[in-house]
N, CA, C and O atoms as a GROMACS GRO file, in nm:
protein
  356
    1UNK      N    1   6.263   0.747   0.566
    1UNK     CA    2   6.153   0.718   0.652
    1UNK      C    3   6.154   0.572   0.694
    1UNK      O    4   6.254   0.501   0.685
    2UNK      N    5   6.050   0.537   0.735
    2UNK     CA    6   6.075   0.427   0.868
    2UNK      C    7   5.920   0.335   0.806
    2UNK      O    8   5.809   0.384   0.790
    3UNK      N    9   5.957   0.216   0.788
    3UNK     CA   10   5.774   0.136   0.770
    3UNK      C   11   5.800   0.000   0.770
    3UNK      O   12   5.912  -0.051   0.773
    4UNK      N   13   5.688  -0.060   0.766
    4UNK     CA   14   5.700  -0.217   0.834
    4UNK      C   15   5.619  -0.293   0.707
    4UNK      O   16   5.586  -0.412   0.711
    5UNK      N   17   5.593  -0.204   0.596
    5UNK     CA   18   5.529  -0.296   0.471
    5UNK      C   19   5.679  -0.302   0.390
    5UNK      O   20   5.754  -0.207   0.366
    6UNK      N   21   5.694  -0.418   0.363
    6UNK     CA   22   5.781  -0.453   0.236
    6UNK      C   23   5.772  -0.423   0.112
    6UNK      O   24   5.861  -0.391   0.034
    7UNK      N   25   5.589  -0.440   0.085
    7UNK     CA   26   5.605  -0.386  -0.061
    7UNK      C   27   5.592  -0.233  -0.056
    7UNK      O   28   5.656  -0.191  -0.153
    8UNK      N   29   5.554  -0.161  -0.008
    8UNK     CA   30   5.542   0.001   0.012
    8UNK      C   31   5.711   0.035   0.046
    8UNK      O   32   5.765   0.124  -0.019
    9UNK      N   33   5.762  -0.014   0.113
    9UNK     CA   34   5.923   0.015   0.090
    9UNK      C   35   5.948  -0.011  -0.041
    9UNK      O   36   5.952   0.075  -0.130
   10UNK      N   37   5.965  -0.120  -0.054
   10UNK     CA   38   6.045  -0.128  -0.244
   10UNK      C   39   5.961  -0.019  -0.351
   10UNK      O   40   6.035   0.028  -0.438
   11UNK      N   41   5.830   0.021  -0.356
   11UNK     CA   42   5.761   0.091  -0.377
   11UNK      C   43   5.834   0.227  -0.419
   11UNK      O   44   5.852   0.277  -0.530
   12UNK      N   45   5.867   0.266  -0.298
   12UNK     CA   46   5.877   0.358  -0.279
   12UNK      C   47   6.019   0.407  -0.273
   12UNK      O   48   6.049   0.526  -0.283
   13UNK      N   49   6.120   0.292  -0.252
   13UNK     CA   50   6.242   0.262  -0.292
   13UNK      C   51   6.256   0.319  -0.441
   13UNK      O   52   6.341   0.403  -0.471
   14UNK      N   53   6.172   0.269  -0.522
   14UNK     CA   54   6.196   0.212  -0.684
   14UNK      C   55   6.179   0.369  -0.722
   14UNK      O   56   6.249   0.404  -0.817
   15UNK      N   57   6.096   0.475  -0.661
   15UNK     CA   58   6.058   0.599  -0.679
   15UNK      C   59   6.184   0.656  -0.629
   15UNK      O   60   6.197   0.742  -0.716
   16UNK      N   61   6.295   0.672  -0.545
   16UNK     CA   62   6.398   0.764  -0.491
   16UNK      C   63   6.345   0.790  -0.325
   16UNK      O   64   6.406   0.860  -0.244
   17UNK      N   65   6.241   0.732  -0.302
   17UNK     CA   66   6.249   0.787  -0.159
   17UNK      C   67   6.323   0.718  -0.078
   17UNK      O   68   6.321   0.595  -0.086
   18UNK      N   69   6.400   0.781   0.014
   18UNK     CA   70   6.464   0.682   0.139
   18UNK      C   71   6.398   0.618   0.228
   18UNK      O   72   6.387   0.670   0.339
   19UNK      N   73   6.359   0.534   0.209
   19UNK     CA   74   6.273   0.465   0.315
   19UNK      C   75   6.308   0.332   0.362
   19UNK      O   76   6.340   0.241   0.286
   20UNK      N   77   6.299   0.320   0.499
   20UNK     CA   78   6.354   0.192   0.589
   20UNK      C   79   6.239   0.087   0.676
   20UNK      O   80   6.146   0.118   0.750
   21UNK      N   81   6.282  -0.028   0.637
   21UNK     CA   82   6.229  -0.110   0.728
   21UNK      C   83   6.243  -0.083   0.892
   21UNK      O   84   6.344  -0.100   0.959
   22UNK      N   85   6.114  -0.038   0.937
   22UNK     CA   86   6.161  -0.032   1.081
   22UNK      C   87   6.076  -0.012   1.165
   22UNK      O   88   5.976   0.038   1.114
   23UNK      N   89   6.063  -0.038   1.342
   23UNK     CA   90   5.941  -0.065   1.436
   23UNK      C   91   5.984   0.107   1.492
   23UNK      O   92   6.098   0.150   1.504
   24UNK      N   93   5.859   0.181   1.520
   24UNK     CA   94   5.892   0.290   1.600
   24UNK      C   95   5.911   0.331   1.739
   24UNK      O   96   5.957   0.439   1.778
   25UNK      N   97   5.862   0.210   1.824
   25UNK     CA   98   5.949   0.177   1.911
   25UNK      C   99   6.071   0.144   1.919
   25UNK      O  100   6.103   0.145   2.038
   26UNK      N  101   6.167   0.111   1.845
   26UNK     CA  102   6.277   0.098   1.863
   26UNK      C  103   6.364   0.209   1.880
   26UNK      O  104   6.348   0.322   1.833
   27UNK      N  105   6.497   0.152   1.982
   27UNK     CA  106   6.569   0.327   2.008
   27UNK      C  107   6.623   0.361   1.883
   27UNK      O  108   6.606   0.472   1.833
   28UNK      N  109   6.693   0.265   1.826
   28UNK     CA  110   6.715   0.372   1.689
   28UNK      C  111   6.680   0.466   1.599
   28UNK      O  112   6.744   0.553   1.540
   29UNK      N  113   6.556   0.430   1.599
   29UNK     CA  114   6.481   0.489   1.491
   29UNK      C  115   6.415   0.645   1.573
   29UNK      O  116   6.333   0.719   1.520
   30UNK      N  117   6.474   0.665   1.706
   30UNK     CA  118   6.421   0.791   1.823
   30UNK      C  119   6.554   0.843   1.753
   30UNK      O  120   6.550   0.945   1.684
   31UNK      N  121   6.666   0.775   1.770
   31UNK     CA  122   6.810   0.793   1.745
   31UNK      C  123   6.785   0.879   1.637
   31UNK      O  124   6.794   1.001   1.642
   32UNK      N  125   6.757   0.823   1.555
   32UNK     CA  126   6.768   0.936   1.401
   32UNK      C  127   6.697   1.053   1.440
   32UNK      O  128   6.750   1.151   1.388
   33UNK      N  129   6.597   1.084   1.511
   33UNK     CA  130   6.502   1.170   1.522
   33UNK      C  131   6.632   1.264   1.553
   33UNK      O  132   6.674   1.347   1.472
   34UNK      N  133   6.689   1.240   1.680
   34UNK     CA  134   6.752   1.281   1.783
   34UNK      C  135   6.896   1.374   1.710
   34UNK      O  136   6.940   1.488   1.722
   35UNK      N  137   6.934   1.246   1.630
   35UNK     CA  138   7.039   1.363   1.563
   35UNK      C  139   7.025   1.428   1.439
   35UNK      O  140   7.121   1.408   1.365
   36UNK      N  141   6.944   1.491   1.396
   36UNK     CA  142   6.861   1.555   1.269
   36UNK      C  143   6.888   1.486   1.185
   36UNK      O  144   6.947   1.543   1.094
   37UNK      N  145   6.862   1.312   1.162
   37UNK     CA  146   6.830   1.251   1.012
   37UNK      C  147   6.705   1.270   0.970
   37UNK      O  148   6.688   1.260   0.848
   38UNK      N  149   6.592   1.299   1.053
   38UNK     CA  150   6.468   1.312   1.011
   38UNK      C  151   6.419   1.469   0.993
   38UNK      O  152   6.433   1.548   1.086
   39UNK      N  153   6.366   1.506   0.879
   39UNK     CA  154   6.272   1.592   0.880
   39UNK      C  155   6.158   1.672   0.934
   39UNK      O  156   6.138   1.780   0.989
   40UNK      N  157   6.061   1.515   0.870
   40UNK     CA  158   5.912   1.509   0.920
   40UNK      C  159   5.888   1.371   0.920
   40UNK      O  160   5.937   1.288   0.843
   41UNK      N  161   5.790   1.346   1.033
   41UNK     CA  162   5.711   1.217   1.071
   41UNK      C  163   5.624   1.185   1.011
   41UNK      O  164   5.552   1.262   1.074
   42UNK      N  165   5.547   1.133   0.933
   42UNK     CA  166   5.439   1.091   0.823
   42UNK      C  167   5.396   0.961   0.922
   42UNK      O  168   5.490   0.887   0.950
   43UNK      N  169   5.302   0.936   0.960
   43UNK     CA  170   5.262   0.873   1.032
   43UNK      C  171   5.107   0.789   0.926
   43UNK      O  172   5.025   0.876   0.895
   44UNK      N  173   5.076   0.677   0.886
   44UNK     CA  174   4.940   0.636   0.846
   44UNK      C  175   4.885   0.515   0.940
   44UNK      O  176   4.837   0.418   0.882
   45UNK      N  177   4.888   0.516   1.080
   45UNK     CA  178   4.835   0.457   1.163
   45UNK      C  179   4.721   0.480   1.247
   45UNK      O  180   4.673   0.592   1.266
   46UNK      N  181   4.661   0.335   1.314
   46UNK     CA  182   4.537   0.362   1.384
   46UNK      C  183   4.565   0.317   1.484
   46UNK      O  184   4.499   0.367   1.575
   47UNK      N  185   4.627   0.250   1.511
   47UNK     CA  186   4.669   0.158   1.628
   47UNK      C  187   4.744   0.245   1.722
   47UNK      O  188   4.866   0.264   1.715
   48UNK      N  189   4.663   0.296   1.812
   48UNK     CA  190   4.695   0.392   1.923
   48UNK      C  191   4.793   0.322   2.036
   48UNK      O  192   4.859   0.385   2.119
   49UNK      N  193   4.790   0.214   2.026
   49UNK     CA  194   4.903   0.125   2.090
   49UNK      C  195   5.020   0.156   2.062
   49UNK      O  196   5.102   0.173   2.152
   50UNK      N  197   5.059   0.172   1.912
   50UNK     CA  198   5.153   0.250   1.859
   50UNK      C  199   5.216   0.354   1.839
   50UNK      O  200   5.335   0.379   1.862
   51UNK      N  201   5.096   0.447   1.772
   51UNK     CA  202   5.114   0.592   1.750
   51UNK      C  203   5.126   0.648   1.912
   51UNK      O  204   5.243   0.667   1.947
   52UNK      N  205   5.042   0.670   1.994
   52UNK     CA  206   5.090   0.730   2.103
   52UNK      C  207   5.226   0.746   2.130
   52UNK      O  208   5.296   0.844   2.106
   53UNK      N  209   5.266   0.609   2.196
   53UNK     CA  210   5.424   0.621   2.242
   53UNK      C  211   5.534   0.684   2.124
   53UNK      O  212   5.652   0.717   2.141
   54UNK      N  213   5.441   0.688   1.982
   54UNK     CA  214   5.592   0.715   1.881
   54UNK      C  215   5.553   0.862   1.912
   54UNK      O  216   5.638   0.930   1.970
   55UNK      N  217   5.439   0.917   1.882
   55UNK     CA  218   5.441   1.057   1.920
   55UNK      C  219   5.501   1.115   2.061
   55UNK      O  220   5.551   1.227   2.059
   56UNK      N  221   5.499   1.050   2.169
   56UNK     CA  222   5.558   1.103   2.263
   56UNK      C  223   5.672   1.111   2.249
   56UNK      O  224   5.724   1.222   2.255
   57UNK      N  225   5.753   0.989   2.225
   57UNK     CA  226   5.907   0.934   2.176
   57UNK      C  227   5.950   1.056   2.105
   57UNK      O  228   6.044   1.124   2.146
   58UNK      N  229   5.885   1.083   2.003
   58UNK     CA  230   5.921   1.178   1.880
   58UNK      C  231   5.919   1.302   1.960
   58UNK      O  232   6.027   1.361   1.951
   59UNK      N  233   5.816   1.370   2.048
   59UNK     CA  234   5.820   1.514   2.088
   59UNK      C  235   5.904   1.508   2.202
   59UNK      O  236   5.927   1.621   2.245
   60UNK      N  237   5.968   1.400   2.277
   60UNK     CA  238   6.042   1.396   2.393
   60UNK      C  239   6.202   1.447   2.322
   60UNK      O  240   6.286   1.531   2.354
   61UNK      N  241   6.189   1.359   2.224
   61UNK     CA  242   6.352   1.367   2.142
   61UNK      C  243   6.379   1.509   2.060
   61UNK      O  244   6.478   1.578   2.036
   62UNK      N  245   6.260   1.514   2.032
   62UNK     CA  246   6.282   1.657   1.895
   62UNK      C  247   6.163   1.736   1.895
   62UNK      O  248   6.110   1.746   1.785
   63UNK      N  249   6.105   1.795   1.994
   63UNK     CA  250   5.999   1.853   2.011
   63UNK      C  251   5.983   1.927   1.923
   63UNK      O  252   5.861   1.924   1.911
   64UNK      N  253   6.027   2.007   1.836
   64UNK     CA  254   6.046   2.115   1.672
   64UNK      C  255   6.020   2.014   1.560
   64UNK      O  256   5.989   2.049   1.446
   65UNK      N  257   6.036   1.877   1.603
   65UNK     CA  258   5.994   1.811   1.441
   65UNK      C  259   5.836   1.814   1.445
   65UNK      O  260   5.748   1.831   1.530
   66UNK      N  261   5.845   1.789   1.305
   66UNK     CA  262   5.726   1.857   1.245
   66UNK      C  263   5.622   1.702   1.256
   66UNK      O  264   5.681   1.602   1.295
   67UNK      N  265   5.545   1.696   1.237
   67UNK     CA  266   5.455   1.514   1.318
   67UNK      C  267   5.342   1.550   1.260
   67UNK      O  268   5.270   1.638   1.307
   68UNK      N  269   5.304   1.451   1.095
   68UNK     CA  270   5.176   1.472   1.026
   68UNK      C  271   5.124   1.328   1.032
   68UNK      O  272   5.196   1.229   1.025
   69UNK      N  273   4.979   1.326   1.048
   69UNK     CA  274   4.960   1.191   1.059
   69UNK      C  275   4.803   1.186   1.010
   69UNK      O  276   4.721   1.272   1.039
   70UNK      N  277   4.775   1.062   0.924
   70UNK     CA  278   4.661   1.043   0.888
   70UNK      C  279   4.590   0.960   0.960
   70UNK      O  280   4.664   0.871   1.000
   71UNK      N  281   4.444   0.940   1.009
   71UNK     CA  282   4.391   0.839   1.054
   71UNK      C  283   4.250   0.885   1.009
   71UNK      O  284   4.204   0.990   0.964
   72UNK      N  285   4.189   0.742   1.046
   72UNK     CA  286   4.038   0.704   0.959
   72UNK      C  287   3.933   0.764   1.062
   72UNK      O  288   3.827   0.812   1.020
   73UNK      N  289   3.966   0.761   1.197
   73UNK     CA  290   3.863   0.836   1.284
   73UNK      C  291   3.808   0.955   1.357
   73UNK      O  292   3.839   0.953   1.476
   74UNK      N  293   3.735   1.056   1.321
   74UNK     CA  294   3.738   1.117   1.391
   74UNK      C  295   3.776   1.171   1.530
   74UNK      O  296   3.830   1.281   1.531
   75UNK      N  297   3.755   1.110   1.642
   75UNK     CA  298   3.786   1.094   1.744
   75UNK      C  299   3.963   1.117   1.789
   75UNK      O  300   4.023   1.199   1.859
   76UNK      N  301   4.001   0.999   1.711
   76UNK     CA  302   4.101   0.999   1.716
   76UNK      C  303   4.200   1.120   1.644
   76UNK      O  304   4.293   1.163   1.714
   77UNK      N  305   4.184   1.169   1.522
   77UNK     CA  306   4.164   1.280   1.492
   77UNK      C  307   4.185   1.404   1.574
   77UNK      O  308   4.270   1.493   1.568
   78UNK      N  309   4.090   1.384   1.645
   78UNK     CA  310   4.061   1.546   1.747
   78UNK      C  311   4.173   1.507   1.879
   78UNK      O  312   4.228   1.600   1.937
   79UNK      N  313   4.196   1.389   1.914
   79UNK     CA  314   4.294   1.353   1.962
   79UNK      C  315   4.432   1.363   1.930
   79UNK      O  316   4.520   1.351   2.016
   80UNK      N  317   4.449   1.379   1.838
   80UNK     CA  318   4.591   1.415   1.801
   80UNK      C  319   4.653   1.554   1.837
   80UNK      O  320   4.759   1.593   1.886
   81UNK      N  321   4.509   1.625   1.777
   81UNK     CA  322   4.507   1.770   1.795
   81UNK      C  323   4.583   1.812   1.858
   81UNK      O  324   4.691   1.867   1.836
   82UNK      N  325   4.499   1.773   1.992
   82UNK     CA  326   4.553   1.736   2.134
   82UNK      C  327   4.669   1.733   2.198
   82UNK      O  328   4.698   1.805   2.294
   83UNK      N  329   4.735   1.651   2.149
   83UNK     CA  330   4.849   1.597   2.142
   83UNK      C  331   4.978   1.699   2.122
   83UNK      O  332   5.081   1.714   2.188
   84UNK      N  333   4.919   1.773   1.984
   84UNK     CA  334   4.985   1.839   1.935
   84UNK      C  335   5.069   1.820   1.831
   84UNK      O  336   5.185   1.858   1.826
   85UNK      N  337   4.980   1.731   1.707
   85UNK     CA  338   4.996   1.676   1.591
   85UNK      C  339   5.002   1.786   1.546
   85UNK      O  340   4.934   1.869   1.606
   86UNK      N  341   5.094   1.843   1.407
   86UNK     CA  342   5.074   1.974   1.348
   86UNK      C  343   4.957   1.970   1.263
   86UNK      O  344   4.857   2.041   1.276
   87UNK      N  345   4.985   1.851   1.145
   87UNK     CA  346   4.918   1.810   1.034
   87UNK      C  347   4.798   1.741   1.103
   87UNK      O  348   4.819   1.759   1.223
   88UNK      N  349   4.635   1.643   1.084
   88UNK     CA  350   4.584   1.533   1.076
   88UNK      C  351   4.512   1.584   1.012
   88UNK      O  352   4.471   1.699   1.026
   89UNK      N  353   4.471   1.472   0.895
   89UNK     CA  354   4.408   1.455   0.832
   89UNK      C  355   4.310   1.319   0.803
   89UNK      O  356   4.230   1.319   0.709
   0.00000   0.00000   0.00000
C-alpha cells in the first residue's frame, strides 16, 4: 500500500505489511493499480482535493478494484456512495 505518514509506514512495516511511501497522484502509484500489484484501495482521507482525483484515477485504471474508504463526514460519506465507493465507513 501507498501513505505519506512515516511513522504509520514503519508501523506497519515492523507488522509484515507492504506498505510504501507515496503521493496518489502520482503516475506510478495508478501504474501499480494498472498492472495488478494492488488488490484493494484503503483510503483514510478527508481532503476531497485528494481523494476525488485518486478515486477517479483508480476507477479509470482498474474499474474492478475494490475502493474502501473511511471518512469523518457524513456528507461526504453519502458522496462516495455516489461515486461508487464499495466500502465507506
Amino acid at each position: 500500500g501507498h501513505d505519506r505518514d512515516w511513522e504509520r509506514i514503519s508501523a506497519a512495516k515492523s507488522r509484515g505489511f507492504n506498505v510504501f511511501f507515496s503521493d496518489p497522484n502520482r503516475p506510478r502509484t495508478l501504474g501499480r493499480v494498472s498492472i495488478g500489484e494492488v488488490s484493494v484501495v484503503v483510503s483514510f482521507l478527508d481532503d476531497v482535493a485528494i481523494l476525488f482525483p485518486l478515486i477517479e484515477g483508480m476507477k479509470r485504471v482498474a474499474p474492478a478494484l475494490p475502493f474502501v474508504a473511511v471518512v469523518s463526514e457524513l456528507a461526504l460519506m453519502e458522496r462516495l456512495i455516489e461515486l461508487g465507493v464499495e466500502r465507506v465507513f
